[in-house]
Coordinates of C-alpha atoms in Angstrom, one line a residue:
Chain A
X1160 CA 51.2 -87.4 -222.6
X1161 CA 48.4 -89.8 -222.9
X1162 CA 45.1 -89.2 -223.6
X1163 CA 42.6 -92.5 -222.3
X1164 CA 38.7 -92.6 -223.2
X1165 CA 36.8 -94.0 -220.3
X1166 CA 33.2 -94.7 -220.5
X1167 CA 31.1 -94.2 -217.1
X1168 CA 31.8 -97.6 -215.9
X1169 CA 35.3 -97.6 -216.5
X1170 CA 35.5 -94.3 -214.7
X1171 CA 33.5 -95.5 -211.6
X1172 CA 36.2 -98.8 -211.5
X1173 CA 39.0 -96.1 -211.9
X1174 CA 37.8 -93.9 -209.2
X1175 CA 37.2 -96.9 -206.7
X1176 CA 40.8 -98.3 -207.4
X1177 CA 42.1 -94.7 -206.6
X1178 CA 40.0 -95.0 -203.3
X1179 CA 41.5 -98.4 -202.5
X1180 CA 45.2 -97.0 -202.6
X1181 CA 44.8 -93.5 -201.4
X1182 CA 42.7 -91.2 -199.5
X1183 CA 40.9 -89.3 -202.3
X1184 CA 39.6 -86.0 -201.9
X1185 CA 36.5 -85.2 -204.2
X1186 CA 33.6 -83.3 -205.3
X1187 CA 30.4 -84.2 -203.4
X1188 CA 26.9 -83.1 -203.1
X1189 CA 26.2 -81.2 -199.9
X1190 CA 22.8 -80.4 -199.6
X1191 CA 21.9 -78.0 -202.7
X1192 CA 25.8 -77.3 -203.2
X1193 CA 29.0 -78.8 -203.7
X1194 CA 32.2 -79.6 -201.4
X1195 CA 35.5 -81.0 -201.4
X1196 CA 35.5 -84.1 -199.1
X1197 CA 37.0 -87.4 -198.7
X1198 CA 35.1 -90.0 -201.2
X1199 CA 34.3 -93.3 -200.1
X1200 CA 32.7 -94.6 -202.8
X1201 CA 33.1 -93.4 -206.5
X1202 CA 29.4 -93.2 -206.7
X1203 CA 29.7 -89.9 -204.2
X1204 CA 31.9 -88.1 -206.9
X1205 CA 29.8 -85.5 -208.8
X1206 CA 32.2 -84.2 -211.7
X1207 CA 29.0 -82.1 -212.6
X1208 CA 29.5 -79.7 -210.2
X1209 CA 29.2 -76.1 -210.9
X1210 CA 31.5 -74.7 -208.5
X1211 CA 32.6 -75.8 -204.4
X1212 CA 31.8 -73.9 -201.2
X1213 CA 35.7 -73.9 -200.1
X1214 CA 38.2 -74.3 -202.9
X1215 CA 40.4 -77.4 -203.0
X1216 CA 43.4 -75.2 -201.3
X1217 CA 42.4 -76.6 -198.4
X1218 CA 44.2 -79.8 -198.5
X1219 CA 47.5 -78.1 -199.0
X1220 CA 47.3 -75.2 -197.1
X1221 CA 44.5 -76.4 -194.3
X1222 CA 42.3 -74.2 -192.8
X1223 CA 44.2 -75.5 -189.7
X1224 CA 47.4 -77.0 -189.5
X1225 CA 50.1 -78.1 -187.0
X1226 CA 53.6 -76.7 -187.9
X1227 CA 55.5 -77.6 -184.5
X1228 CA 55.2 -79.9 -181.5
X1229 CA 56.8 -78.0 -178.4
X1230 CA 57.9 -79.5 -175.1
X1231 CA 59.1 -77.8 -171.7
X1232 CA 62.5 -76.2 -172.3
X1233 CA 61.7 -74.6 -175.5
X1234 CA 62.1 -77.7 -177.6
X1235 CA 60.3 -77.5 -181.0
X1236 CA 59.6 -80.3 -183.5
X1237 CA 58.5 -79.9 -187.0
X1238 CA 55.5 -81.6 -187.8
X1239 CA 55.4 -82.7 -191.3
X1240 CA 52.2 -84.5 -193.3
X1241 CA 53.4 -86.1 -196.3
X1242 CA 50.8 -88.7 -196.7
X1243 CA 50.1 -89.1 -200.4
X1244 CA 46.3 -88.1 -201.3
X1245 CA 44.5 -87.4 -204.7
X1246 CA 42.5 -84.4 -205.4
X1247 CA 40.1 -85.4 -207.7
X1248 CA 37.7 -82.8 -210.0
X1249 CA 39.7 -79.9 -209.4
X1250 CA 38.0 -77.1 -211.9
X1251 CA 41.0 -75.2 -214.1
X1252 CA 40.5 -72.0 -212.3
X1253 CA 41.1 -73.7 -208.8
X1254 CA 44.1 -75.6 -210.4
X1255 CA 45.5 -72.3 -211.2
X1256 CA 45.1 -71.2 -207.9
X1257 CA 47.0 -74.1 -206.4
X1258 CA 50.2 -73.2 -209.0
X1259 CA 50.3 -69.7 -208.0
X1260 CA 50.4 -70.9 -204.0
X1261 CA 53.2 -73.1 -205.2
X1262 CA 55.2 -70.1 -206.3
X1263 CA 54.4 -68.1 -203.3
X1264 CA 55.4 -70.6 -200.8
X1265 CA 58.4 -71.6 -202.6
X1266 CA 59.7 -68.0 -203.3
X1267 CA 62.7 -66.7 -201.4
X1268 CA 62.2 -68.6 -198.2
X1269 CA 60.7 -71.8 -199.3
X1270 CA 57.7 -72.9 -196.7
X1271 CA 58.5 -76.9 -196.6
X1272 CA 55.4 -77.5 -194.8
X1273 CA 53.2 -76.4 -197.7
X1274 CA 56.0 -77.7 -200.2
X1275 CA 55.7 -81.5 -198.1
X1276 CA 51.6 -81.2 -198.9
X1277 CA 51.9 -80.5 -202.2
X1278 CA 54.2 -83.0 -203.6
X1279 CA 52.0 -85.5 -201.8
X1280 CA 48.8 -84.5 -203.8
X1281 CA 48.0 -86.1 -206.9
X1282 CA 45.9 -83.4 -208.5
X1283 CA 43.4 -84.7 -211.6
X1284 CA 41.6 -81.7 -212.8
X1285 CA 38.2 -81.4 -214.2
X1286 CA 36.9 -79.2 -217.0
X1287 CA 34.1 -77.3 -216.1
X1288 CA 30.8 -79.0 -217.4
X1289 CA 28.2 -76.7 -215.6
X1290 CA 29.2 -72.9 -215.4
X1291 CA 28.4 -71.4 -211.5
X1292 CA 26.3 -68.2 -211.2
X1293 CA 29.6 -66.0 -210.8
X1294 CA 32.5 -67.3 -212.7
X1295 CA 34.3 -65.4 -215.0
X1296 CA 37.2 -67.4 -215.6
X1297 CA 37.0 -66.8 -219.5
X1298 CA 37.9 -63.7 -218.8
X1299 CA 41.2 -64.1 -216.5
X1300 CA 42.5 -66.9 -218.8
X1301 CA 41.6 -69.7 -216.2
X1302 CA 38.9 -71.5 -217.9
X1303 CA 41.3 -74.3 -219.3
X1304 CA 44.8 -75.5 -218.6
X1305 CA 47.0 -77.4 -220.8
X1306 CA 49.9 -78.5 -218.6
X1307 CA 51.4 -79.0 -215.1
X1308 CA 48.5 -81.0 -213.7
X1309 CA 49.0 -85.1 -213.1
X1310 CA 45.6 -85.8 -215.0
X1311 CA 42.7 -83.9 -216.7
X1312 CA 39.2 -85.4 -217.3
X1313 CA 37.1 -83.9 -219.9
X1314 CA 33.4 -84.9 -220.4
X1315 CA 32.9 -86.3 -223.9
X1316 CA 29.5 -87.6 -224.8
X1317 CA 29.4 -91.2 -223.3
X1318 CA 32.3 -90.7 -221.0
X1319 CA 35.3 -89.0 -220.3
X1320 CA 39.0 -88.6 -221.5
X1321 CA 41.8 -88.7 -219.1
X1322 CA 44.9 -86.8 -220.0
X1323 CA 48.1 -88.0 -217.6
X1324 CA 51.5 -86.2 -217.4
X1325 CA 54.7 -87.2 -215.3
X1326 CA 55.3 -90.0 -212.9
X1327 CA 52.0 -89.3 -210.9
X1328 CA 50.2 -89.5 -214.1
X1329 CA 51.8 -92.7 -214.8
X1330 CA 50.6 -94.3 -211.5
X1331 CA 47.0 -92.6 -212.4
X1332 CA 47.3 -94.6 -215.7
X1333 CA 48.4 -97.8 -214.2
X1334 CA 45.0 -97.8 -212.3
X1335 CA 43.2 -98.1 -215.4
X1336 CA 41.4 -101.5 -216.8
X1337 CA 42.2 -102.2 -220.1
X1338 CA 43.6 -98.4 -221.1
X1339 CA 42.3 -97.5 -224.6
X1340 CA 43.8 -94.2 -226.2
X1341 CA 41.5 -91.3 -227.0
X1342 CA 40.9 -91.3 -230.9
X1343 CA 41.2 -88.2 -233.1
X1344 CA 37.5 -87.4 -233.1
X1345 CA 37.3 -87.5 -229.1
X1346 CA 40.4 -85.2 -229.3
X1347 CA 38.7 -82.8 -231.4
X1348 CA 35.2 -82.9 -229.2
X1349 CA 38.1 -82.3 -226.3
X1350 CA 39.3 -79.2 -227.9
X1351 CA 35.3 -77.7 -228.5
X1352 CA 34.7 -78.2 -224.8
X1353 CA 37.9 -75.9 -224.0
X1354 CA 36.7 -73.5 -226.9
X1355 CA 33.2 -73.3 -225.3
X1356 CA 34.5 -73.0 -222.0
X1357 CA 36.6 -70.1 -222.7
X1358 CA 33.5 -68.3 -224.0
X1359 CA 30.8 -69.4 -221.6
X1360 CA 32.7 -69.3 -218.3
X1361 CA 31.9 -65.4 -218.4
X1362 CA 29.2 -64.4 -216.2
X1363 CA 31.0 -61.4 -215.7
X1364 CA 32.9 -59.3 -218.7
X1365 CA 35.8 -58.0 -217.3
X1366 CA 36.6 -54.9 -219.6
X1367 CA 40.3 -54.2 -218.3
X1368 CA 43.0 -56.6 -220.5
X1369 CA 44.5 -58.4 -216.8
X1370 CA 48.0 -57.2 -218.0
X1371 CA 47.1 -53.7 -217.4
X1372 CA 45.3 -54.2 -214.3
X1373 CA 48.5 -53.4 -212.3
X1374 CA 49.0 -49.8 -214.1
X1375 CA 45.2 -48.8 -213.7
X1376 CA 45.2 -50.0 -210.0
X1377 CA 48.5 -47.7 -209.5
X1378 CA 46.4 -44.4 -210.9
X1379 CA 43.1 -45.6 -208.6
X1380 CA 44.8 -45.3 -204.7
X1381 CA 42.3 -42.3 -204.2
X1382 CA 39.4 -43.6 -206.2
X1383 CA 36.2 -42.8 -204.5
X1384 CA 34.9 -46.3 -205.2
X1385 CA 37.2 -47.6 -202.1
X1386 CA 35.1 -45.9 -199.7
X1387 CA 31.9 -46.0 -201.5
X1388 CA 32.0 -49.9 -201.5
X1389 CA 33.9 -50.2 -197.8
X1390 CA 30.7 -48.3 -196.1
X1391 CA 28.7 -51.2 -196.8
X1392 CA 31.5 -53.9 -195.7
X1393 CA 30.8 -56.0 -192.6
X1394 CA 34.6 -56.8 -192.2
X1395 CA 33.6 -60.3 -192.0
X1396 CA 36.1 -61.5 -193.9
X1397 CA 33.9 -64.0 -195.7
X1398 CA 35.6 -63.1 -199.6
X1399 CA 39.2 -64.3 -197.8
X1400 CA 37.8 -67.2 -196.7
X1401 CA 36.1 -68.5 -199.9
X1402 CA 39.0 -67.5 -202.0
X1403 CA 41.6 -70.0 -203.7
X1404 CA 44.3 -67.5 -204.1
X1405 CA 44.2 -66.0 -200.1
X1406 CA 46.9 -67.5 -198.2
X1407 CA 47.4 -64.8 -195.3
X1408 CA 47.6 -66.9 -192.0
X1409 CA 48.1 -66.4 -188.4
X1410 CA 50.0 -68.4 -186.2
X1411 CA 48.8 -69.7 -182.8
X1412 CA 49.9 -72.1 -179.8
X1413 CA 47.7 -74.7 -178.2
X1414 CA 48.9 -76.4 -175.2
X1415 CA 47.4 -79.6 -173.6
X1416 CA 45.9 -80.4 -170.3
X1417 CA 49.6 -80.1 -168.7
X1418 CA 50.0 -76.8 -170.3
X1419 CA 53.8 -77.7 -170.9
X1420 CA 53.3 -79.7 -174.3
X1421 CA 51.5 -78.6 -177.2
X1422 CA 51.3 -77.3 -180.7
X1423 CA 51.7 -74.4 -182.8
X1424 CA 49.8 -74.3 -185.8
X1425 CA 48.6 -72.0 -188.4
X1426 CA 44.9 -70.9 -189.3
X1427 CA 43.7 -69.1 -192.5
X1428 CA 43.5 -65.4 -191.4
X1429 CA 41.9 -62.4 -194.1
X1430 CA 42.9 -58.9 -194.6
X1431 CA 39.6 -57.6 -194.5
X1432 CA 39.2 -58.8 -190.7
X1433 CA 39.6 -55.3 -188.6
X1434 CA 42.6 -56.7 -186.4
X1435 CA 44.5 -58.0 -189.3
X1436 CA 47.3 -55.2 -189.1
X1437 CA 47.0 -54.3 -185.3
X1438 CA 49.9 -54.8 -183.4
X1439 CA 50.4 -55.6 -179.7
X1440 CA 49.3 -52.3 -177.8
X1441 CA 46.6 -51.7 -179.9
X1442 CA 47.9 -49.5 -182.7
X1443 CA 46.2 -50.6 -186.3
X1444 CA 48.3 -50.1 -189.2
X1445 CA 45.2 -50.5 -191.4
X1446 CA 42.5 -49.4 -189.4
X1447 CA 39.9 -48.3 -192.0
X1448 CA 37.5 -50.5 -193.8
X1449 CA 38.2 -48.6 -196.9
X1450 CA 41.9 -49.4 -196.9
X1451 CA 41.3 -52.9 -195.8
X1452 CA 39.0 -53.5 -198.8
X1453 CA 41.2 -51.7 -201.3
X1454 CA 44.1 -54.0 -200.0
X1455 CA 42.4 -56.9 -201.1
X1456 CA 42.0 -55.6 -204.9
X1457 CA 45.5 -54.5 -204.8
X1458 CA 47.2 -58.0 -203.6
X1459 CA 45.1 -59.5 -206.3
X1460 CA 45.5 -57.3 -209.0
X1461 CA 49.2 -55.5 -208.5
X1462 CA 50.9 -56.9 -205.4
X1463 CA 50.7 -60.4 -205.9
X1464 CA 51.2 -60.2 -209.8
X1465 CA 54.4 -58.2 -209.1
X1466 CA 55.9 -61.2 -207.2
X1467 CA 54.6 -63.9 -209.5
X1468 CA 54.1 -62.5 -213.0
X1469 CA 50.3 -63.7 -212.9
X1470 CA 46.7 -61.9 -211.9
X1471 CA 45.9 -63.4 -208.5
X1472 CA 42.2 -63.5 -209.3
X1473 CA 41.1 -66.9 -211.1
X1474 CA 37.9 -66.0 -211.6
X1475 CA 35.8 -68.3 -209.6
X1476 CA 33.4 -65.8 -208.3
X1477 CA 33.2 -67.3 -204.9
X1478 CA 33.7 -64.0 -203.2
X1479 CA 31.0 -62.3 -205.2
X1480 CA 28.4 -65.1 -204.1
X1481 CA 29.9 -65.0 -200.4
X1482 CA 29.6 -61.0 -199.9
X1483 CA 26.4 -60.6 -197.8
X1484 CA 26.9 -57.0 -198.9
X1485 CA 27.3 -57.5 -202.5
X1486 CA 30.2 -55.4 -202.7
X1487 CA 33.1 -58.0 -203.3
X1488 CA 32.9 -58.4 -207.5
X1489 CA 36.2 -57.8 -208.3
X1490 CA 34.9 -57.4 -212.0
X1491 CA 32.8 -54.6 -211.3
X1492 CA 35.7 -53.1 -209.2
X1493 CA 38.1 -53.1 -211.6
X1494 CA 35.8 -52.5 -214.5
X1495 CA 34.3 -49.2 -212.7
X1496 CA 38.1 -48.0 -212.1
X1497 CA 38.6 -48.2 -215.7
X1498 CA 35.3 -46.6 -216.9
X1499 CA 34.9 -43.5 -214.2
X1500 CA 39.2 -42.8 -213.9
X1501 CA 39.3 -40.7 -210.5
X1502 CA 39.7 -37.2 -211.6
X1503 CA 42.9 -36.3 -209.4
X1504 CA 44.5 -39.7 -210.7
X1505 CA 43.7 -38.9 -214.3
X1506 CA 45.3 -35.4 -213.9
X1507 CA 48.6 -37.3 -213.0
Chain B
X624 CA 59.6 -73.9 -210.0
X625 CA 58.8 -77.6 -210.9
X626 CA 62.1 -78.6 -209.5
X627 CA 61.7 -78.1 -206.0
X628 CA 58.1 -79.4 -205.9
X629 CA 59.3 -82.5 -207.6
X630 CA 62.5 -83.1 -205.5
X631 CA 62.7 -85.9 -203.5
X632 CA 65.1 -84.1 -201.0
X633 CA 63.5 -82.9 -198.0
X634 CA 66.0 -81.8 -196.4
X635 CA 65.1 -78.0 -196.7
X636 CA 64.8 -76.4 -193.0
X637 CA 61.9 -75.6 -191.2
X638 CA 61.4 -71.7 -191.6
X639 CA 58.9 -71.8 -188.5
X640 CA 61.0 -73.3 -186.2
X641 CA 62.8 -71.6 -183.2
X642 CA 66.5 -72.5 -181.8
X643 CA 66.6 -72.5 -178.1
X644 CA 68.2 -69.6 -176.3
X645 CA 69.0 -69.0 -172.4
X646 CA 68.3 -65.9 -170.6
X647 CA 71.6 -64.9 -169.1
X648 CA 70.5 -61.6 -167.2
X649 CA 67.4 -59.5 -166.6
X650 CA 67.4 -55.8 -165.9
X651 CA 64.6 -53.6 -165.1
X652 CA 64.7 -50.5 -167.1
X653 CA 61.1 -48.3 -166.6
X654 CA 58.0 -49.6 -165.4
X655 CA 57.2 -51.2 -168.3
X656 CA 60.3 -52.3 -170.1
X657 CA 62.9 -55.0 -169.1
X658 CA 66.4 -55.8 -171.0
X659 CA 67.1 -59.1 -171.5
X660 CA 70.4 -60.2 -172.4
X661 CA 70.5 -63.8 -174.1
X662 CA 72.7 -66.4 -175.8
X663 CA 71.8 -69.2 -178.4
X664 CA 72.1 -72.6 -176.6
X665 CA 74.4 -73.6 -179.6
X666 CA 76.8 -71.0 -178.7
X667 CA 76.9 -69.5 -182.2
X668 CA 76.5 -65.7 -182.5
X669 CA 73.2 -64.7 -183.4
X670 CA 74.7 -63.2 -186.5
X671 CA 72.7 -60.0 -186.8
X672 CA 72.9 -56.3 -187.7
X673 CA 71.9 -53.5 -186.2
X674 CA 68.5 -52.6 -186.7
X675 CA 67.2 -56.2 -187.4
X676 CA 64.8 -58.2 -185.1
X677 CA 64.0 -62.0 -184.1
X678 CA 61.1 -63.7 -183.4
X679 CA 60.9 -64.7 -179.8
X680 CA 58.9 -67.6 -178.8
X681 CA 57.4 -69.0 -175.5
X682 CA 55.9 -72.2 -176.2
X683 CA 52.1 -72.2 -175.3
X684 CA 52.0 -68.4 -175.7
X685 CA 53.5 -67.5 -178.9
X686 CA 55.9 -65.4 -181.0
X687 CA 56.4 -61.8 -181.5
X688 CA 58.8 -59.4 -183.3
X689 CA 61.4 -57.7 -180.9
X690 CA 64.2 -55.9 -182.2
X691 CA 67.4 -56.4 -181.3
X692 CA 69.2 -53.8 -179.2
X693 CA 72.8 -54.6 -178.8
X694 CA 75.5 -54.4 -181.5
X695 CA 77.1 -57.3 -183.1
X696 CA 80.3 -55.8 -181.9
X697 CA 79.7 -56.9 -178.4
X698 CA 80.2 -60.4 -178.4
X699 CA 77.9 -63.5 -179.0
X700 CA 75.3 -62.6 -176.7
X701 CA 72.3 -60.4 -177.4
X702 CA 70.1 -57.9 -175.7
X703 CA 66.2 -57.4 -176.3
X704 CA 64.5 -54.6 -174.7
X705 CA 60.7 -55.9 -174.3
X706 CA 58.1 -53.3 -173.6
X707 CA 55.5 -55.5 -171.7
X708 CA 52.2 -54.6 -173.7
X709 CA 50.6 -58.1 -175.1
X710 CA 50.2 -61.8 -173.9
X711 CA 53.8 -62.9 -174.9
X712 CA 55.7 -60.1 -173.6
X713 CA 53.7 -59.9 -170.4
X714 CA 55.1 -63.8 -170.2
X715 CA 58.5 -62.6 -170.9
X716 CA 58.6 -60.2 -168.2
X717 CA 58.4 -63.3 -165.7
X718 CA 61.5 -64.7 -167.2
X719 CA 64.7 -65.0 -164.8
X720 CA 68.3 -65.9 -165.8
X721 CA 68.2 -69.5 -166.5
X722 CA 65.0 -69.7 -168.2
X723 CA 64.7 -70.6 -172.1
X724 CA 63.0 -68.7 -175.0
X725 CA 62.7 -69.6 -178.9
X726 CA 64.5 -67.5 -181.3
X727 CA 64.1 -67.1 -185.1
X728 CA 66.1 -64.7 -186.9
X729 CA 67.6 -62.3 -187.1
X730 CA 65.2 -61.2 -190.0
X731 CA 65.0 -58.0 -192.1
X732 CA 66.9 -55.0 -193.2
X733 CA 69.5 -53.3 -191.1
X734 CA 70.7 -49.4 -190.5
X735 CA 73.3 -49.1 -193.2
X736 CA 76.3 -48.9 -190.7
X737 CA 78.8 -50.1 -193.4
X738 CA 77.6 -48.2 -196.2
X739 CA 75.3 -45.0 -196.1
X740 CA 76.6 -44.1 -192.7
X741 CA 80.3 -44.7 -193.0
X742 CA 82.2 -41.7 -193.3
X743 CA 79.3 -39.2 -192.7
X744 CA 78.0 -37.4 -189.8
X745 CA 74.9 -39.2 -188.4
X746 CA 71.9 -38.1 -186.7
X747 CA 69.8 -40.7 -184.6
X748 CA 66.6 -39.2 -183.7
X749 CA 64.6 -41.8 -181.5
X750 CA 61.2 -41.4 -179.7
X751 CA 60.3 -43.7 -176.7
X752 CA 61.4 -47.4 -177.2
X753 CA 62.3 -46.3 -180.6
X754 CA 65.8 -46.1 -179.0
X755 CA 65.7 -49.6 -178.6
X756 CA 66.7 -50.9 -182.0
X757 CA 68.8 -47.6 -182.7
X758 CA 70.9 -48.6 -179.3
X759 CA 72.3 -51.5 -181.6
X760 CA 73.7 -48.7 -184.0
X761 CA 75.1 -46.4 -181.5
X762 CA 77.1 -48.9 -180.1
X763 CA 78.5 -50.2 -183.5
X764 CA 79.3 -46.7 -184.3
X765 CA 81.1 -46.0 -181.2
X766 CA 82.6 -49.2 -181.1
X767 CA 84.1 -48.1 -184.6
X768 CA 84.3 -44.6 -183.9
X769 CA 87.0 -43.7 -186.5
X770 CA 84.8 -44.7 -189.3
X771 CA 82.3 -42.1 -188.7
X772 CA 81.8 -38.3 -188.4
X773 CA 79.9 -36.4 -185.7
X774 CA 77.2 -38.2 -184.4
X775 CA 74.0 -36.6 -183.0
X776 CA 71.6 -38.4 -180.6
X777 CA 68.2 -36.9 -180.4
X778 CA 66.3 -38.9 -177.9
X779 CA 62.5 -37.7 -176.6
X780 CA 60.9 -39.6 -174.0
X781 CA 57.3 -39.4 -172.9
X782 CA 58.4 -39.0 -169.2
X783 CA 61.7 -38.6 -167.3
X784 CA 60.6 -42.3 -165.6
X785 CA 60.5 -43.7 -169.4
X786 CA 63.6 -42.7 -170.3
X787 CA 66.0 -46.1 -171.5
X788 CA 69.7 -46.9 -171.2
X789 CA 70.2 -43.8 -168.8
X790 CA 73.4 -45.3 -167.7
X791 CA 74.8 -45.4 -171.1
X792 CA 74.8 -41.9 -172.5
X793 CA 78.2 -41.0 -170.7
X794 CA 79.9 -44.0 -172.6
X795 CA 78.2 -43.3 -175.7
X796 CA 79.5 -39.9 -175.6
X797 CA 83.1 -40.6 -174.3
X798 CA 84.7 -41.0 -177.5
X799 CA 84.2 -37.6 -178.5
X800 CA 82.5 -35.7 -181.5
X801 CA 79.1 -36.9 -180.0
X802 CA 76.3 -34.3 -179.0
X803 CA 73.5 -35.9 -177.0
X804 CA 70.2 -34.2 -176.8
X805 CA 67.1 -35.4 -174.9
X806 CA 63.9 -34.2 -174.1
X807 CA 60.8 -35.7 -172.5
X808 CA 56.9 -34.1 -173.4
X809 CA 55.8 -34.2 -170.0
X810 CA 58.7 -33.1 -167.2
X811 CA 58.0 -34.1 -163.5
X812 CA 59.2 -32.2 -160.6
X813 CA 62.8 -33.3 -160.4
X814 CA 63.4 -32.9 -164.3
X815 CA 65.8 -29.9 -165.2
X816 CA 66.1 -30.8 -168.6
X817 CA 64.0 -29.8 -171.8
X818 CA 60.3 -30.3 -172.3
X819 CA 58.6 -30.8 -175.6
X820 CA 58.2 -33.1 -178.3
X821 CA 61.3 -34.6 -180.1
X822 CA 61.0 -32.2 -183.0
X823 CA 61.9 -29.5 -180.9
X824 CA 65.3 -30.6 -180.4
X825 CA 66.1 -30.4 -184.5
X826 CA 66.7 -26.7 -184.3
X827 CA 69.2 -27.1 -181.6
X828 CA 71.9 -28.8 -183.7
X829 CA 74.0 -27.8 -186.4
X830 CA 75.0 -29.9 -189.4
X831 CA 75.9 -29.8 -193.0
X832 CA 73.0 -31.8 -194.7
X833 CA 75.2 -32.6 -198.0
X834 CA 77.3 -34.9 -195.6
X835 CA 75.0 -36.3 -192.9
X836 CA 72.7 -38.9 -192.5
X837 CA 69.9 -39.3 -190.6
X838 CA 68.2 -42.3 -188.6
X839 CA 64.8 -42.0 -187.2
X840 CA 62.9 -44.9 -184.9
X841 CA 59.7 -44.0 -182.9
X842 CA 55.9 -44.4 -182.4
X843 CA 53.7 -44.3 -185.7
X844 CA 52.8 -40.4 -184.9
X845 CA 56.5 -39.1 -185.0
X846 CA 57.9 -39.7 -187.9
X847 CA 56.0 -37.2 -190.3
X848 CA 56.9 -34.6 -188.1
X849 CA 60.7 -35.5 -187.5
X850 CA 60.9 -35.8 -191.6
X851 CA 59.4 -32.2 -192.2
X852 CA 61.8 -30.9 -189.5
X853 CA 65.0 -32.8 -191.4
X854 CA 63.5 -31.6 -194.5
X855 CA 63.4 -28.0 -193.3
X856 CA 66.9 -28.1 -192.4
X857 CA 67.9 -29.5 -196.4
X858 CA 68.0 -33.0 -195.8
X859 CA 67.5 -35.2 -198.8
X860 CA 65.1 -38.2 -198.6
X861 CA 68.0 -40.5 -199.7
X862 CA 70.0 -39.6 -196.5
X863 CA 67.1 -40.5 -194.1
X864 CA 66.4 -44.0 -193.1
X865 CA 63.6 -45.2 -190.8
X866 CA 62.5 -48.3 -188.8
X867 CA 59.1 -49.3 -189.5
X868 CA 57.2 -51.2 -187.0
X869 CA 54.5 -53.5 -188.4
X870 CA 53.0 -56.8 -187.3
X871 CA 55.7 -59.1 -188.5
X872 CA 54.1 -62.6 -187.7
X873 CA 56.0 -65.1 -189.6
X874 CA 59.3 -63.2 -190.5
X875 CA 59.7 -64.9 -193.8
X876 CA 57.3 -63.1 -196.3
X877 CA 54.3 -65.5 -196.2
X878 CA 51.7 -64.7 -193.6
X879 CA 50.5 -61.1 -194.9
X880 CA 50.4 -59.3 -192.1
X881 CA 53.2 -57.0 -192.1
X882 CA 52.5 -55.6 -195.7
X883 CA 52.9 -52.1 -196.5
X884 CA 50.9 -51.7 -200.0
X885 CA 53.0 -54.3 -201.8
X886 CA 56.2 -54.4 -199.2
X887 CA 56.5 -57.2 -196.8
X888 CA 58.3 -55.2 -194.2
X889 CA 59.6 -58.6 -192.7
X890 CA 61.7 -58.7 -195.7
X891 CA 62.4 -55.3 -197.3
X892 CA 61.8 -53.7 -193.6
X893 CA 62.1 -52.8 -191.1
X894 CA 64.5 -50.4 -192.0
X895 CA 63.6 -48.1 -195.2
X896 CA 65.5 -45.4 -197.2
X897 CA 62.8 -42.9 -197.0
X898 CA 63.1 -42.1 -200.4
X899 CA 62.1 -45.7 -201.8
X900 CA 58.9 -45.5 -199.6
X901 CA 57.6 -41.9 -199.9
X902 CA 54.7 -43.1 -202.8
X903 CA 53.8 -46.0 -200.5
X904 CA 50.5 -44.7 -199.3
X905 CA 50.4 -46.7 -196.2
X906 CA 54.0 -46.0 -195.2
X907 CA 53.9 -43.5 -192.6

């Protein structure tokens, strides 16, 4: 582990060198909001962003990703994407989400399409400078990350600290001009940033300890809240779309004009959409909005944690902002279940 | 976790890439169902067990999960019975011998023909195309007849025209110790057999619940009633196996469409021991 001190000019030059070496996807301003996009010049980078519209997941699990090319006679060829690239300025909660996806795509039957993109990525995390309106990463332990990244940028008064790790980190450090190690005072200021972020990234206060959420949900299957909230749900899937830990997908074929060659690709799907569990012939195995709405909170709080041992909500707050009906606040949902236990459930 | 991510080796197989197979034979079964006999182009056997499914692929149209209806005891070719119900199955119905399909799998769990069923009496209860995956187990039992006790096959179809595998019933029963009963929901002018839903057949058989295992497969609405009927006869949930349909899109536990609560049906199903899913609210 090495930590370097960069002043603003050094940072700009370093980002410029990254851009010259590889495609760099970083945070840019788009109207009044922020998005991850391809950086053409260092000046575009906005490390002081609050939250991006979509999470950086889209570069590892793209909204649309070609899996196979097919030719007449049912010949399928795998299409791989392994061109190295850099993700620059990923907030800790979004990085935790990517690490969760790593576990999910790797477990049992490894998905080599995901894994190749992931290996091709050099990820530079940036500590949060400006808290977004709905962030609650501080409540779910994702305000700060201490390992598994390739680089970590933290704002300190007149510049940034850059910590690098591993082989990819060495490559990042090799592009620094006259690198100077951070001193003890600067490292201490970085600790203050972390301490502060843990405290302040709590725009909503989760009252259920994350490790107790699974048990709470097991008791809450019949809670009236699911029906009550879902009555307002448009089944639009916006909460799925903006979520850094959602990874459900559909697979489709697209043929070229000759109709015999084409690609099989996957696209993001969402469990809130009405036809998500519908089979050919029209039977829908999750037909009600309440059941679909509940499924999402169970996946985040129980089902995925059973698979990977971590809460699958990282507290980015994007779903809260995106939901037109105002029903997608996970903190509000989980707190309600805790504060108003359902009578039938409590009796068990 | 880090090992696989950091590995330079990129030799892992592509879990989404189908293997080519050739249609050997096509047989019309009903107005909506056709049987396809297939062979992998590699010449290998499929390597399945009764109750498993494959993802069948047609380039340009897509993939669908289809249960395997033949037993691995019947050689390296395998059979699928396909109901024409969606875009892929519609296209499959146009295939002729010599045409190609893509195959992924076999996937999922199977009827416990080598464990729970062995040495016991077995009741197969099938509604409509629920007989398709179960036929694989019936063939397996017929081909290893001495390994099992008495076999009951209860089959319910909507109408006489919807009955499947009608020319095989005699062969299923020929080793003896087999009771085959069928009914139709709605008779036609020529039908002289029983009329009524499948649950009406359960009181017609005599079995000892202590040494009997039941296998159920049919349309979603059927399970609850059949399970109640079996429990009334003293069957324990541990001895009842169900095969459940869901939207098994990827077959490899990733895409999310087939989940029953926390369970990916393509991984932990489609065959479940009833006692293991009774507390799952979305199962039945």
